[in-house]
Amino acid sequence: MNVLLLGSGGREHAIAIALAKSRRLRELFVAPGNPGMLSLGRAVALDVTDHSAVANFCKLMAIDLVVVGPEAPLVAGIVDDLAVAGIKAFGPSKAAAQLEGSKGFTKEFCARYKIPTAAYALFSDAASATAYVREKGAPIVIKADGLASGKGVVVAMSLDEAEAAIEAMFAGGFGQAGPAGGQRTIVVEEFLEGEEASFFALCDGARAVAFASAQDHKRLGEGERGPNTGGMGAYSPAPVMDAPMSLRVMREIIEPTLQGMAEMGMPFKGVLFAGLMIGEAGPKLIEFNVRFGDPETQVMLPRLEEDLLALMLACVEGNLPQPPLRLSPLTALSVVLAAKGYPEAPQKGSEILGLARAQAMPFVTITHAGTKVEGTRLLANGGRVLNVTGLGADVVEARARAYAAIDAIDWPQGFCRRDIGWRALQRL
Ligand code: AMP
Ligand code: GLY
């Protein structure tokens, strides 16, 4: 099969590595891809927002499957437009992608299908939202309704913080969902206590199969301090997601979602990523994403002992096999190497040395997230620049391997958190 993979981050690099192992793969194209992916696929310059250009390319190159990495093209309906052109694509339709694209949609969906989640209310003006948070008190959570690249959430520990967040969201401080560049709708929800975990299931529109669990570290600083980021590291499996808890999540959250979406005429196909809070009363949904996580993918795919391409095709064609997926019992742990200045103002252009040496270490995989090649030099070209993943018998070994590889990389302008995996280590 010829496959076109859309995206350019560490997640897509990890997907490319897994697809390259498939016996069914003939040629892999990546758009736009990144320097780490060049040994795996042919890079093509395509404007992913131009769906007919993507469709034309697919026809020209006889692409059998398009794999969509990030959420934006899904929310924009690329899977629908490719389907009209007769091209198969892994990922949900525009309607089904609302599970990530609209928090308001998801909250109403959860209420309708009794999926456990934080109590909430929707507001379209600041005055009523403010009155509501005054009544409920802090801590309380304020969310922008539309996509905001992970920056549309304020967990307010005080009323002042909550009120400031409401003002800022309607004024346009968090994405541009509304007419004046501000939010039309915001969600105010109950603060959930517990341990966070990510859970992934493959879905074929009618059925779901558990994929894997992971935990990531969203805060910039060690000890979970500092601003939220795209993620500074992750590991899989998440110890809190043992077999009974995974089964509960499938029964209480994933399966009712598949049924509800099908009932509403928008069957969900692709990978459903549930962000969970595991509290005393059990699992509650924080949010859905409709694609693989970054950096969670970098720790889940090295554990997959199945043909990813065959599984993705089965999702698209509606014939996902039912036996549980074969997943290695090993633990994978990935550390993000970021450029100094990340997340506000990452410094670009510094040279990274020693990568070949690090990559050659056993049980280590390095994926690129923000690099570029100039001549023979590899340069930093983004905030999160590399993901260094170690595989081991347990989190201790996986972590030792990841940090040993990091120490083999010579890049003084980069930094990483040194405490990735602390929560899993604490449980040992
Ligand atoms: P989200 O973009 O919805 O995943 O939210 C980003 C982060 O905010 C989550 O990973 C949680 O750490 C936190 N968060 C979101 N909603 C809640 C909630 N209802 N209670 C507690 N923390 C939350
Ligand atoms: N790591 C969180 C995400 O991919 O949304």
XYZ file of C-alpha atoms and ligand atoms in Angstrom:
456
model
C 0.000 0.000 0.000
C 1.006 3.575 -0.573
C 0.431 5.759 2.458
C 0.415 9.519 2.895
C 1.050 10.661 6.475
C 0.094 14.239 7.371
C 2.026 16.053 10.087
C 5.523 17.002 11.164
C 5.979 16.310 14.863
C 7.395 13.608 17.104
C 4.013 11.894 17.016
C 4.135 11.595 13.239
C 7.750 10.431 13.335
C 6.694 7.652 15.744
C 3.761 6.754 13.471
C 6.123 6.643 10.485
C 8.458 4.240 12.332
C 5.523 1.944 13.115
C 4.089 2.098 9.578
C 7.516 1.341 8.106
C 7.459 -2.026 9.927
C 4.325 -3.119 8.082
C 4.755 -5.750 5.399
C 1.851 -4.132 3.598
C 3.625 -0.809 3.126
C 4.937 -0.112 -0.364
C 5.791 3.570 -0.212
C 5.361 6.162 2.531
C 4.913 9.844 1.772
C 5.023 12.458 4.509
C 3.597 15.967 4.276
C 5.448 17.933 5.366
C 7.348 15.456 7.552
C 10.557 16.336 9.396
C 14.274 15.541 8.994
C 13.991 12.458 11.215
C 11.365 10.973 8.925
C 13.353 11.336 5.712
C 14.851 7.853 5.963
C 11.327 6.428 6.267
C 9.309 8.316 3.709
C 9.363 10.780 0.860
C 8.628 14.344 1.934
C 6.085 16.251 -0.121
C 5.175 19.912 0.101
C 1.397 19.953 0.308
C -0.916 22.596 1.703
C -2.933 20.418 4.064
C -5.663 23.063 4.339
C -6.276 22.650 0.599
C -8.188 19.381 0.672
C -8.581 19.128 -3.087
C -4.819 19.518 -3.543
C -4.314 16.642 -1.096
C -6.907 14.549 -2.963
C -5.242 15.279 -6.312
C -1.862 14.247 -4.949
C -3.390 11.010 -3.635
C -4.830 10.178 -7.045
C -1.580 10.994 -8.794
C 0.521 8.827 -6.491
C -2.075 6.050 -6.046
C -2.295 6.587 -2.300
C -4.286 3.796 -0.610
C -4.527 5.369 2.831
C -4.048 8.848 4.272
C -3.085 8.966 7.960
C -3.922 12.272 9.634
C -1.662 13.093 12.604
C -2.933 16.369 14.097
C -6.468 17.469 14.979
C -6.809 20.625 12.872
C -7.282 18.899 9.491
C -9.772 16.475 11.080
C -11.848 19.284 12.572
C -11.674 21.005 9.160
C -13.212 17.916 7.516
C -10.314 16.510 5.512
C -11.509 12.919 5.995
C -14.945 13.796 4.543
C -13.441 15.597 1.557
C -11.051 12.731 0.823
C -13.927 10.236 1.112
C -15.890 12.181 -1.504
C -12.842 11.828 -3.772
C -12.808 8.068 -3.083
C -9.718 8.155 -0.865
C -9.504 6.312 2.443
C -8.247 8.238 5.443
C -7.612 7.218 9.050
C -9.387 9.599 11.388
C -12.902 10.796 12.189
C -15.255 12.786 9.982
C -15.741 16.485 10.611
C -18.940 15.764 12.562
C -17.255 13.114 14.730
C -14.200 15.330 15.266
C -16.442 17.653 17.278
C -15.565 15.407 20.211
C -12.294 17.350 20.241
C -13.251 20.463 18.287
C -16.069 21.539 20.578
C -15.955 21.101 24.329
C -19.602 22.227 24.498
C -20.625 19.446 22.090
C -18.741 16.889 24.167
C -20.218 18.021 27.470
C -23.748 17.823 26.063
C -22.952 14.454 24.501
C -21.711 13.134 27.878
C -24.873 14.344 29.617
C -27.076 12.676 26.999
C -25.260 9.329 27.091
C -24.478 9.376 30.843
C -20.720 9.361 30.391
C -19.024 10.330 33.665
C -17.445 13.780 33.450
C -17.179 16.978 35.508
C -20.466 18.845 36.112
C -20.576 21.893 33.843
C -22.472 24.846 32.457
C -22.130 26.673 29.115
C -22.102 30.463 28.876
C -22.193 32.920 26.032
C -21.648 36.076 28.090
C -19.221 37.064 30.811
C -21.807 38.360 33.301
C -23.710 35.079 33.647
C -20.494 33.049 33.718
C -19.156 35.276 36.508
C -22.397 34.989 38.500
C -22.166 31.195 38.171
C -18.568 30.923 39.418
C -19.411 33.206 42.356
C -22.201 30.822 43.271
C -20.051 27.670 42.888
C -16.803 28.989 44.357
C -13.195 27.969 43.653
C -11.396 25.837 42.645
C -13.228 25.814 39.340
C -12.240 25.260 35.727
C -12.829 27.669 32.822
C -12.474 26.427 29.235
C -12.688 27.991 25.802
C -15.132 26.060 23.609
C -13.060 25.778 20.409
C -9.620 24.432 19.600
C -6.972 26.453 21.404
C -3.901 24.213 21.127
C -4.129 23.174 24.742
C -4.048 26.763 25.947
C -7.786 27.238 26.362
C -8.049 25.863 29.901
C -7.647 27.717 33.174
C -7.782 25.703 36.383
C -8.647 28.586 38.715
C -7.706 28.045 42.334
C -9.344 31.339 43.388
C -12.441 33.317 42.373
C -10.294 36.239 41.183
C -8.416 33.929 38.846
C -11.690 32.476 37.530
C -13.191 35.908 36.854
C -10.041 37.107 35.091
C -10.082 33.985 32.897
C -13.724 34.563 31.911
C -12.980 38.179 30.932
C -9.888 37.179 28.973
C -11.665 34.424 27.049
C -14.546 36.574 25.875
C -12.066 39.328 25.009
C -10.145 37.011 22.682
C -7.224 36.041 24.883
C -7.665 32.323 24.106
C -8.118 31.567 20.431
C -10.511 33.060 17.936
C -13.720 31.101 18.031
C -16.004 34.146 18.190
C -16.813 37.040 15.846
C -14.609 39.625 17.580
C -11.726 37.180 17.951
C -13.014 36.076 21.353
C -14.928 33.015 22.470
C -18.631 32.788 21.691
C -19.077 30.062 24.247
C -17.140 29.033 27.314
C -17.510 25.996 29.530
C -17.320 26.334 33.294
C -16.816 23.024 35.039
C -16.328 21.331 38.347
C -12.727 20.836 39.524
C -11.941 17.108 39.522
C -9.569 15.537 42.000
C -7.529 12.423 41.377
C -4.758 11.150 39.134
C -4.720 12.006 35.445
C -4.177 9.379 32.776
C -4.584 9.078 29.025
C -6.363 6.156 27.451
C -6.498 5.332 23.752
C -8.893 3.119 21.813
C -9.032 2.264 18.124
C -12.512 2.638 16.669
C -14.153 1.485 13.453
C -17.422 3.363 13.734
C -19.260 0.550 15.508
C -16.714 -1.034 17.818
C -13.738 0.000 19.880
C -10.640 -1.924 20.907
C -8.452 -0.786 23.801
C -5.064 0.377 22.548
C -2.877 1.547 25.432
C -2.598 3.939 28.344
C -0.042 6.631 29.074
C 0.669 9.500 31.411
C 2.253 12.738 30.331
C 3.844 15.678 32.088
C 2.247 18.892 30.879
C 4.055 21.369 33.122
C 7.328 22.896 32.024
C 9.130 22.512 35.314
C 10.190 19.662 37.570
C 7.729 18.853 40.344
C 4.834 19.843 38.010
C 5.539 23.560 38.314
C 5.521 26.295 35.728
C 3.325 26.875 32.693
C 1.430 24.198 30.788
C 3.185 22.983 27.647
C 2.401 20.575 24.840
C 3.983 17.915 27.089
C 7.520 17.478 28.462
C 7.558 13.701 28.638
C 5.383 10.616 28.957
C 5.401 6.943 29.745
C 3.291 3.926 28.911
C 1.603 2.052 30.463
C 0.139 4.305 33.166
C 0.275 2.274 36.409
C -3.097 3.700 37.528
C -4.682 2.160 34.409
C -4.472 -1.469 35.483
C -6.582 -4.110 33.725
C -9.770 -3.592 35.813
C -9.579 0.220 35.401
C -9.001 -0.098 31.659
C -12.054 -2.340 31.424
C -14.125 0.219 33.356
C -13.015 2.988 31.011
C -13.992 0.862 28.003
C -17.422 0.045 29.497
C -18.245 3.425 31.066
C -16.677 5.883 28.634
C -15.411 4.490 25.311
C -18.196 2.047 24.397
C -21.100 4.403 25.241
C -19.334 7.062 23.158
C -19.095 4.768 20.135
C -22.766 3.817 20.520
C -23.909 7.391 21.050
C -21.968 8.772 18.101
C -23.330 6.037 15.829
C -26.859 6.709 17.093
C -26.454 10.417 16.334
C -25.424 9.600 12.778
C -21.766 10.486 13.203
C -19.976 7.155 13.750
C -16.494 7.593 15.183
C -13.600 6.083 13.251
C -9.944 6.500 14.110
C -8.271 6.745 17.494
C -10.215 8.065 20.445
C -7.978 9.603 23.115
C -9.680 9.979 26.479
C -8.024 12.343 28.962
C -9.152 10.952 32.314
C -9.191 11.838 35.981
C -9.101 8.687 38.078
C -10.701 9.635 41.373
C -12.281 7.815 44.293
C -15.557 7.326 42.430
C -13.802 5.913 39.378
C -12.791 7.336 36.018
C -14.173 10.643 34.769
C -13.629 12.137 31.352
C -11.680 15.420 31.285
C -11.639 15.690 27.522
C -11.619 13.731 24.311
C -9.071 14.108 21.552
C -9.714 12.521 18.183
C -6.118 11.658 17.235
C -3.006 10.197 18.778
C -1.345 12.167 21.576
C 2.012 13.864 21.412
C 4.224 12.698 23.210
C 2.003 9.725 24.224
C 2.359 8.122 20.776
C 6.131 8.066 21.169
C 5.701 5.740 24.179
C 2.742 3.669 23.002
C 3.784 2.681 19.497
C 7.141 1.135 20.512
C 5.040 -1.274 22.636
C 2.661 -2.285 19.842
C 3.270 -5.805 18.559
C 0.777 -5.564 15.732
C 0.744 -4.188 12.214
C -0.326 -0.556 12.689
C -1.124 -0.099 9.023
C -3.462 -3.107 9.012
C -5.189 -1.816 12.151
C -5.661 1.664 10.705
C -7.115 0.225 7.523
C -9.495 -1.950 9.566
C -10.717 1.168 11.409
C -11.463 2.905 8.104
C -13.139 -0.145 6.597
C -15.219 -0.908 9.676
C -13.800 -4.349 10.391
C -11.533 -3.923 13.397
C -10.532 -7.348 14.772
C -11.990 -7.993 18.214
C -9.290 -9.903 20.127
C -7.277 -7.629 22.426
C -4.263 -6.036 20.760
C -0.868 -7.526 21.471
C 1.095 -5.001 23.462
C 4.550 -5.540 24.901
C 4.610 -5.670 28.730
C 7.689 -3.437 28.607
C 7.504 0.179 29.750
C 8.434 3.010 27.420
C 9.408 6.431 28.740
C 10.048 9.482 26.613
C 11.728 12.722 27.576
C 11.235 15.885 25.548
C 14.345 17.898 24.743
C 13.236 21.490 24.242
C 15.068 24.588 23.090
C 15.890 27.119 25.802
C 13.160 29.750 25.905
C 10.345 27.218 25.322
C 7.370 27.688 25.542
C 7.315 31.506 25.211
C 10.258 32.161 22.901
C 12.305 29.086 21.980
C 15.700 29.891 20.486
C 16.055 28.446 17.029
C 19.129 27.593 14.999
C 21.523 26.011 17.506
C 23.365 22.869 16.393
C 22.634 19.422 17.830
C 25.551 16.965 17.959
C 25.910 13.381 19.107
C 22.523 12.205 17.887
C 23.897 9.195 15.983
C 25.703 8.033 19.111
C 22.548 8.383 21.233
C 20.379 6.715 18.636
C 22.686 3.709 18.447
C 22.177 2.908 22.135
C 20.095 -0.244 22.700
C 16.358 0.139 23.405
C 16.449 3.829 22.511
C 14.370 5.568 19.854
C 14.767 9.225 19.036
C 12.020 11.077 17.236
C 12.300 14.563 15.822
C 9.741 17.214 16.725
C 11.337 20.520 15.739
C 14.559 20.132 13.796
C 15.908 21.170 10.425
C 18.907 20.174 8.376
C 21.325 22.726 6.958
C 24.005 21.077 4.882
C 25.276 18.343 7.171
C 24.239 20.098 10.363
C 21.141 19.306 12.413
C 19.639 22.452 13.926
C 16.926 23.177 16.478
C 13.912 24.611 14.728
C 11.085 24.691 17.237
C 10.136 24.571 20.907
C 9.975 20.849 21.497
C 12.890 19.620 19.418
C 13.541 15.914 20.110
C 11.858 13.078 21.984
C 14.204 10.542 23.496
C 12.433 7.284 24.309
C 13.780 4.351 26.288
C 12.198 0.914 26.490
C 12.800 -1.260 29.557
C 11.474 -3.995 31.794
C 10.003 -1.346 34.095
C 9.873 2.413 34.453
C 13.247 2.482 36.229
C 15.026 0.800 33.323
C 13.150 2.708 30.618
C 13.970 5.976 32.316
C 17.648 5.126 32.809
C 17.931 4.323 29.102
C 16.206 7.517 28.023
C 18.385 9.754 30.217
C 21.582 7.890 29.238
C 20.766 8.647 25.601
C 20.029 12.274 26.462
C 23.414 12.528 28.143
C 25.028 11.293 24.916
C 23.515 14.203 22.983
C 25.645 17.310 22.783
C 23.270 20.265 22.678
C 23.976 22.924 25.318
C 21.104 25.115 24.077
C 18.553 22.431 24.916
C 16.969 21.410 28.197
C 14.705 18.733 29.605
C 12.928 17.800 32.803
C 14.930 15.300 34.847
C 11.942 13.890 36.735
C 9.848 12.305 33.970
C 8.064 9.258 35.375
C 8.178 10.335 39.031
C 4.583 9.359 39.677
C 5.113 5.823 38.350
C 8.377 5.511 40.316
C 6.619 6.535 43.500
C 4.275 3.566 43.189
C 7.094 1.010 43.100
P -7.837 19.864 28.786
O -7.284 20.714 27.680
O -9.318 19.866 28.879
O -7.232 18.482 28.805
O -7.286 20.498 30.127
C -5.919 20.711 30.332
C -5.546 20.297 31.722
O -6.310 21.024 32.681
C -5.871 18.843 32.023
O -4.868 17.991 31.600
C -6.038 18.854 33.525
O -4.771 18.831 34.154
C -6.640 20.203 33.785
N -8.110 20.097 33.883
C -8.999 20.234 32.882
N -10.258 20.070 33.336
C -10.168 19.827 34.658
C -11.122 19.592 35.702
N -12.442 19.581 35.467
N -10.650 19.391 36.940
C -9.328 19.412 37.203
N -8.382 19.645 36.286
C -8.781 19.846 35.018
N -0.178 15.220 25.047
C -1.475 15.749 24.922
C -2.010 15.837 23.558
O -1.512 15.295 22.599
O -3.045 16.486 23.412
